Amino acid sequence: MRIVSFIQGEEVGHASGNYFKIGHHKFVITAAHVVGEQETLYAEDYKDKVELSVAYVDSGNDIAFLVPKRELKSVKAVNYRTNKQLDIMGQTMVYAGFPADFNKSIFHGTVSTQSRYTFIMQSFALPGSSGSVVFDNKGRIVGVLSAVKVGMWGLSPFPQLHGSLVFVNRLNFYDKYMIEEILVKWKRSK
């Protein structure tokens, strides 16, 4: 899904996310940096925008859980289930996002390096892809797209985007019971 951010009533950017369910709880997962200092976040629901509330932000792992003010109509919430494997080296992963000015696009890539909490996938991403949830070939959640490589190459004095090295933060340590507890606490605080 496309997530649009506003500050003082003006659209300032967009990112990506996915809509999930655990029991009767429905929520959106995106990257924490997408939430940032935004005044208001909306999920695009066909031609409508639905406001999102921030339920939980894990800045250290760049993961955020958001709750829509109403159920989304044009996007179906999928069951939250994760790939708990730690060794995913060489596996093919897939994600859908909204890079730059493109419509929804689907990408796949191969895990080229990994650690306990992150991995790098050889794929493609541009700004706007942040927050896309990455899935394995069995439809299980593996992580959240966080960044692409930026560096200095050639003779240019400006940093350049290296969109084929995609950084992903793992989600396997957020089991469904932990997320349900987060959502219940958030709901009670409202």
PDB file of C-alpha atoms in Angstrom:
ATOM      1  CA  MET A   1       0.000   0.000   0.000  1.00  0.00           C
ATOM      2  CA  ARG A   2       1.063   3.570  -0.557  1.00  0.00           C
ATOM      3  CA  ILE A   3       1.505   5.675   2.585  1.00  0.00           C
ATOM      4  CA  VAL A   4       1.315   9.442   2.150  1.00  0.00           C
ATOM      5  CA  SER A   5       2.756  11.887   4.700  1.00  0.00           C
ATOM      6  CA  PHE A   6       1.591  15.419   5.389  1.00  0.00           C
ATOM      7  CA  ILE A   7       3.016  18.347   7.365  1.00  0.00           C
ATOM      8  CA  GLN A   8       0.796  21.396   7.945  1.00  0.00           C
ATOM      9  CA  GLY A   9      -1.729  20.054   5.441  1.00  0.00           C
ATOM     10  CA  GLU A  10       0.790  19.663   2.607  1.00  0.00           C
ATOM     11  CA  GLU A  11       1.849  16.345   1.149  1.00  0.00           C
ATOM     12  CA  VAL A  12       5.579  15.995   1.759  1.00  0.00           C
ATOM     13  CA  GLY A  13       6.251  12.495   0.496  1.00  0.00           C
ATOM     14  CA  HIS A  14       5.211   8.911   0.251  1.00  0.00           C
ATOM     15  CA  ALA A  15       6.443   5.484   1.230  1.00  0.00           C
ATOM     16  CA  SER A  16       5.206   1.915   1.217  1.00  0.00           C
ATOM     17  CA  GLY A  17       3.747  -0.520   3.714  1.00  0.00           C
ATOM     18  CA  ASN A  18       1.613  -3.642   3.987  1.00  0.00           C
ATOM     19  CA  TYR A  19      -1.758  -4.358   5.642  1.00  0.00           C
ATOM     20  CA  PHE A  20      -1.948  -7.337   8.029  1.00  0.00           C
ATOM     21  CA  LYS A  21      -4.256  -9.011  10.503  1.00  0.00           C
ATOM     22  CA  ILE A  22      -3.838 -11.014  13.673  1.00  0.00           C
ATOM     23  CA  GLY A  23      -7.179 -12.189  15.042  1.00  0.00           C
ATOM     24  CA  HIS A  24      -9.483  -9.146  14.947  1.00  0.00           C
ATOM     25  CA  HIS A  25      -6.562  -6.670  14.881  1.00  0.00           C
ATOM     26  CA  LYS A  26      -5.743  -5.029  11.542  1.00  0.00           C
ATOM     27  CA  PHE A  27      -2.568  -2.973  11.172  1.00  0.00           C
ATOM     28  CA  VAL A  28       0.044  -1.659   8.762  1.00  0.00           C
ATOM     29  CA  ILE A  29       3.754  -2.383   8.900  1.00  0.00           C
ATOM     30  CA  THR A  30       6.229   0.128   7.495  1.00  0.00           C
ATOM     31  CA  ALA A  31       9.681   1.516   8.293  1.00  0.00           C
ATOM     32  CA  ALA A  32      10.062   3.715  11.394  1.00  0.00           C
ATOM     33  CA  HIS A  33      11.774   6.453   9.396  1.00  0.00           C
ATOM     34  CA  VAL A  34       8.571   6.741   7.336  1.00  0.00           C
ATOM     35  CA  VAL A  35       6.766   7.881  10.499  1.00  0.00           C
ATOM     36  CA  GLY A  36       9.536  10.338  11.414  1.00  0.00           C
ATOM     37  CA  GLU A  37       8.334  13.858  12.153  1.00  0.00           C
ATOM     38  CA  GLN A  38       5.224  13.641  10.000  1.00  0.00           C
ATOM     39  CA  GLU A  39       2.151  15.394  11.296  1.00  0.00           C
ATOM     40  CA  THR A  40      -0.309  13.041   9.604  1.00  0.00           C
ATOM     41  CA  LEU A  41      -0.003   9.760   7.716  1.00  0.00           C
ATOM     42  CA  TYR A  42      -2.617   8.309   5.395  1.00  0.00           C
ATOM     43  CA  ALA A  43      -3.022   4.982   3.637  1.00  0.00           C
ATOM     44  CA  GLU A  44      -4.327   5.294   0.113  1.00  0.00           C
ATOM     45  CA  ASP A  45      -7.515   3.253  -0.130  1.00  0.00           C
ATOM     46  CA  TYR A  46      -8.409   3.391  -3.825  1.00  0.00           C
ATOM     47  CA  LYS A  47      -9.482   7.040  -4.349  1.00  0.00           C
ATOM     48  CA  ASP A  48      -9.819   7.716  -0.612  1.00  0.00           C
ATOM     49  CA  LYS A  49      -7.216   8.364   2.076  1.00  0.00           C
ATOM     50  CA  VAL A  50      -7.528   6.738   5.502  1.00  0.00           C
ATOM     51  CA  GLU A  51      -5.676   8.315   8.408  1.00  0.00           C
ATOM     52  CA  LEU A  52      -3.149   6.105  10.189  1.00  0.00           C
ATOM     53  CA  SER A  53      -2.333   6.221  13.913  1.00  0.00           C
ATOM     54  CA  VAL A  54       1.104   5.260  15.129  1.00  0.00           C
ATOM     55  CA  ALA A  55       0.769   2.283  17.493  1.00  0.00           C
ATOM     56  CA  TYR A  56       4.471   1.449  17.955  1.00  0.00           C
ATOM     57  CA  VAL A  57       7.845   2.593  16.652  1.00  0.00           C
ATOM     58  CA  ASP A  58      11.078   0.603  16.945  1.00  0.00           C
ATOM     59  CA  SER A  59      13.616   3.205  15.779  1.00  0.00           C
ATOM     60  CA  GLY A  60      16.590   0.909  16.391  1.00  0.00           C
ATOM     61  CA  ASN A  61      15.277  -1.683  13.941  1.00  0.00           C
ATOM     62  CA  ASP A  62      13.480   0.867  11.700  1.00  0.00           C
ATOM     63  CA  ILE A  63      10.082  -0.822  12.070  1.00  0.00           C
ATOM     64  CA  ALA A  64       6.698   0.778  12.805  1.00  0.00           C
ATOM     65  CA  PHE A  65       3.181  -0.545  13.363  1.00  0.00           C
ATOM     66  CA  LEU A  66       0.316   1.745  12.327  1.00  0.00           C
ATOM     67  CA  VAL A  67      -3.436   1.338  12.735  1.00  0.00           C
ATOM     68  CA  PRO A  68      -5.936   2.720  10.189  1.00  0.00           C
ATOM     69  CA  LYS A  69      -8.842   4.812  11.590  1.00  0.00           C
ATOM     70  CA  ARG A  70     -11.192   2.526   9.664  1.00  0.00           C
ATOM     71  CA  GLU A  71     -10.904  -0.759   7.831  1.00  0.00           C
ATOM     72  CA  LEU A  72      -9.403  -0.416   4.371  1.00  0.00           C
ATOM     73  CA  LYS A  73     -11.750  -1.376   1.529  1.00  0.00           C
ATOM     74  CA  SER A  74      -9.472  -1.699  -1.490  1.00  0.00           C
ATOM     75  CA  VAL A  75      -6.599  -3.465   0.282  1.00  0.00           C
ATOM     76  CA  LYS A  76      -7.102  -6.872   1.862  1.00  0.00           C
ATOM     77  CA  ALA A  77      -5.361  -7.542   5.186  1.00  0.00           C
ATOM     78  CA  VAL A  78      -3.273 -10.730   5.019  1.00  0.00           C
ATOM     79  CA  ASN A  79      -2.475 -13.040   7.927  1.00  0.00           C
ATOM     80  CA  TYR A  80       0.723 -12.162   9.737  1.00  0.00           C
ATOM     81  CA  ARG A  81       3.142 -15.083   9.567  1.00  0.00           C
ATOM     82  CA  THR A  82       6.907 -14.844   9.585  1.00  0.00           C
ATOM     83  CA  ASN A  83       9.817 -16.874   8.290  1.00  0.00           C
ATOM     84  CA  LYS A  84      11.738 -17.745  11.465  1.00  0.00           C
ATOM     85  CA  GLN A  85      14.793 -19.111   9.623  1.00  0.00           C
ATOM     86  CA  LEU A  86      17.993 -17.295  10.493  1.00  0.00           C
ATOM     87  CA  ASP A  87      19.899 -18.613   7.472  1.00  0.00           C
ATOM     88  CA  ILE A  88      18.253 -17.168   4.381  1.00  0.00           C
ATOM     89  CA  MET A  89      21.458 -16.613   2.362  1.00  0.00           C
ATOM     90  CA  GLY A  90      20.902 -17.075  -1.376  1.00  0.00           C
ATOM     91  CA  GLN A  91      17.115 -17.247  -1.075  1.00  0.00           C
ATOM     92  CA  THR A  92      14.879 -15.253  -3.404  1.00  0.00           C
ATOM     93  CA  MET A  93      12.629 -12.657  -1.775  1.00  0.00           C
ATOM     94  CA  VAL A  94       9.850 -10.448  -3.163  1.00  0.00           C
ATOM     95  CA  TYR A  95       8.291  -7.120  -2.231  1.00  0.00           C
ATOM     96  CA  ALA A  96       5.811  -4.617  -3.661  1.00  0.00           C
ATOM     97  CA  GLY A  97       6.316  -0.897  -3.271  1.00  0.00           C
ATOM     98  CA  PHE A  98       5.864   2.555  -4.756  1.00  0.00           C
ATOM     99  CA  PRO A  99       9.358   3.675  -5.817  1.00  0.00           C
ATOM    100  CA  ALA A 100       9.747   7.330  -6.850  1.00  0.00           C
ATOM    101  CA  ASP A 101       6.847   8.351  -9.118  1.00  0.00           C
ATOM    102  CA  PHE A 102       5.951   4.826 -10.221  1.00  0.00           C
ATOM    103  CA  ASN A 103       2.718   3.023  -9.485  1.00  0.00           C
ATOM    104  CA  LYS A 104       2.782  -0.163  -7.426  1.00  0.00           C
ATOM    105  CA  SER A 105       5.691  -2.270  -8.604  1.00  0.00           C
ATOM    106  CA  ILE A 106       6.767  -5.794  -7.674  1.00  0.00           C
ATOM    107  CA  PHE A 107      10.446  -6.660  -7.264  1.00  0.00           C
ATOM    108  CA  HIS A 108      12.380  -9.787  -6.420  1.00  0.00           C
ATOM    109  CA  GLY A 109      15.952 -10.257  -5.327  1.00  0.00           C
ATOM    110  CA  THR A 110      18.462 -12.571  -3.752  1.00  0.00           C
ATOM    111  CA  VAL A 111      19.779 -12.335  -0.197  1.00  0.00           C
ATOM    112  CA  SER A 112      23.504 -11.656  -0.598  1.00  0.00           C
ATOM    113  CA  THR A 113      24.544 -11.113   3.032  1.00  0.00           C
ATOM    114  CA  GLN A 114      22.816 -11.459   6.373  1.00  0.00           C
ATOM    115  CA  SER A 115      23.055 -10.923  10.094  1.00  0.00           C
ATOM    116  CA  ARG A 116      20.705 -11.731  12.947  1.00  0.00           C
ATOM    117  CA  TYR A 117      18.704  -8.498  12.534  1.00  0.00           C
ATOM    118  CA  THR A 118      19.297  -7.390   8.930  1.00  0.00           C
ATOM    119  CA  PHE A 119      20.132  -8.607   5.450  1.00  0.00           C
ATOM    120  CA  ILE A 120      21.100  -7.115   2.117  1.00  0.00           C
ATOM    121  CA  MET A 121      19.209  -8.172  -0.951  1.00  0.00           C
ATOM    122  CA  GLN A 122      20.391  -7.691  -4.528  1.00  0.00           C
ATOM    123  CA  SER A 123      17.245  -6.196  -6.008  1.00  0.00           C
ATOM    124  CA  PHE A 124      16.060  -2.692  -6.864  1.00  0.00           C
ATOM    125  CA  ALA A 125      14.623   0.148  -4.776  1.00  0.00           C
ATOM    126  CA  LEU A 126      14.246   3.908  -4.940  1.00  0.00           C
ATOM    127  CA  PRO A 127      12.961   6.446  -2.415  1.00  0.00           C
ATOM    128  CA  GLY A 128       9.289   5.616  -1.835  1.00  0.00           C
ATOM    129  CA  SER A 129      10.077   1.894  -1.505  1.00  0.00           C
ATOM    130  CA  SER A 130      10.904   2.336   2.182  1.00  0.00           C
ATOM    131  CA  GLY A 131       8.544   0.408   4.420  1.00  0.00           C
ATOM    132  CA  SER A 132       7.752  -2.298   1.885  1.00  0.00           C
ATOM    133  CA  VAL A 133       7.425  -5.670   3.570  1.00  0.00           C
ATOM    134  CA  VAL A 134       9.662  -8.367   2.091  1.00  0.00           C
ATOM    135  CA  PHE A 135       8.260 -11.907   1.708  1.00  0.00           C
ATOM    136  CA  ASP A 136       9.864 -15.281   1.020  1.00  0.00           C
ATOM    137  CA  ASN A 137       8.685 -17.649  -1.741  1.00  0.00           C
ATOM    138  CA  LYS A 138       6.095 -19.185   0.645  1.00  0.00           C
ATOM    139  CA  GLY A 139       4.442 -15.829   1.392  1.00  0.00           C
ATOM    140  CA  ARG A 140       5.972 -15.526   4.870  1.00  0.00           C
ATOM    141  CA  ILE A 141       7.172 -12.156   6.120  1.00  0.00           C
ATOM    142  CA  VAL A 142      10.939 -11.762   6.319  1.00  0.00           C
ATOM    143  CA  GLY A 143      11.550  -8.057   6.889  1.00  0.00           C
ATOM    144  CA  VAL A 144      10.938  -4.391   6.133  1.00  0.00           C
ATOM    145  CA  LEU A 145      12.812  -2.516   3.413  1.00  0.00           C
ATOM    146  CA  SER A 146      14.814   0.187   5.152  1.00  0.00           C
ATOM    147  CA  ALA A 147      17.380   1.739   2.790  1.00  0.00           C
ATOM    148  CA  VAL A 148      19.450   1.544  -0.359  1.00  0.00           C
ATOM    149  CA  LYS A 149      23.183   2.108  -0.696  1.00  0.00           C
ATOM    150  CA  VAL A 150      24.267   5.707  -1.258  1.00  0.00           C
ATOM    151  CA  GLY A 151      27.897   6.585  -1.933  1.00  0.00           C
ATOM    152  CA  MET A 152      30.443   8.451  -3.983  1.00  0.00           C
ATOM    153  CA  TRP A 153      31.324   6.933  -7.367  1.00  0.00           C
ATOM    154  CA  GLY A 154      33.225   8.193 -10.338  1.00  0.00           C
ATOM    155  CA  LEU A 155      33.988  11.864 -10.778  1.00  0.00           C
ATOM    156  CA  SER A 156      30.705  13.248  -9.471  1.00  0.00           C
ATOM    157  CA  PRO A 157      30.988  15.444  -6.359  1.00  0.00           C
ATOM    158  CA  PHE A 158      27.477  14.355  -5.347  1.00  0.00           C
ATOM    159  CA  PRO A 159      26.368  11.172  -3.580  1.00  0.00           C
ATOM    160  CA  GLN A 160      24.761   8.675  -5.912  1.00  0.00           C
ATOM    161  CA  LEU A 161      22.056   6.135  -5.255  1.00  0.00           C
ATOM    162  CA  HIS A 162      23.066   2.500  -5.723  1.00  0.00           C
ATOM    163  CA  GLY A 163      19.533   1.118  -5.890  1.00  0.00           C
ATOM    164  CA  SER A 164      20.574  -2.521  -6.388  1.00  0.00           C
ATOM    165  CA  LEU A 165      21.790  -3.007  -2.788  1.00  0.00           C
ATOM    166  CA  VAL A 166      18.614  -3.089  -0.696  1.00  0.00           C
ATOM    167  CA  PHE A 167      18.870  -3.085   3.115  1.00  0.00           C
ATOM    168  CA  VAL A 168      16.147  -5.010   4.957  1.00  0.00           C
ATOM    169  CA  ASN A 169      15.473  -5.209   8.700  1.00  0.00           C
ATOM    170  CA  ARG A 170      14.190  -8.591   9.817  1.00  0.00           C
ATOM    171  CA  LEU A 171      10.760  -9.019  11.400  1.00  0.00           C
ATOM    172  CA  ASN A 172      11.087 -12.611  12.650  1.00  0.00           C
ATOM    173  CA  PHE A 173      11.584 -11.518  16.276  1.00  0.00           C
ATOM    174  CA  TYR A 174       8.115  -9.865  16.234  1.00  0.00           C
ATOM    175  CA  ASP A 175       5.877 -12.881  16.685  1.00  0.00           C
ATOM    176  CA  LYS A 176       2.106 -12.519  16.464  1.00  0.00           C
ATOM    177  CA  TYR A 177       1.703 -12.569  20.276  1.00  0.00           C
ATOM    178  CA  MET A 178       4.115  -9.659  20.692  1.00  0.00           C
ATOM    179  CA  ILE A 179       2.334  -7.614  18.017  1.00  0.00           C
ATOM    180  CA  GLU A 180      -1.068  -8.420  19.499  1.00  0.00           C
ATOM    181  CA  GLU A 181       0.188  -7.199  22.892  1.00  0.00           C
ATOM    182  CA  ILE A 182       1.495  -3.976  21.278  1.00  0.00           C
ATOM    183  CA  LEU A 183      -1.876  -3.358  19.602  1.00  0.00           C
ATOM    184  CA  VAL A 184      -3.878  -4.077  22.770  1.00  0.00           C
ATOM    185  CA  LYS A 185      -1.685  -1.664  24.792  1.00  0.00           C
ATOM    186  CA  TRP A 186      -2.048   0.986  22.107  1.00  0.00           C
ATOM    187  CA  LYS A 187      -5.846   0.578  22.022  1.00  0.00           C
ATOM    188  CA  ARG A 188      -6.075   0.887  25.831  1.00  0.00           C
ATOM    189  CA  SER A 189      -4.047   4.114  25.733  1.00  0.00           C
ATOM    190  CA  LYS A 190      -6.573   5.754  23.382  1.00  0.00           C
TER     191      LYS A 190
END
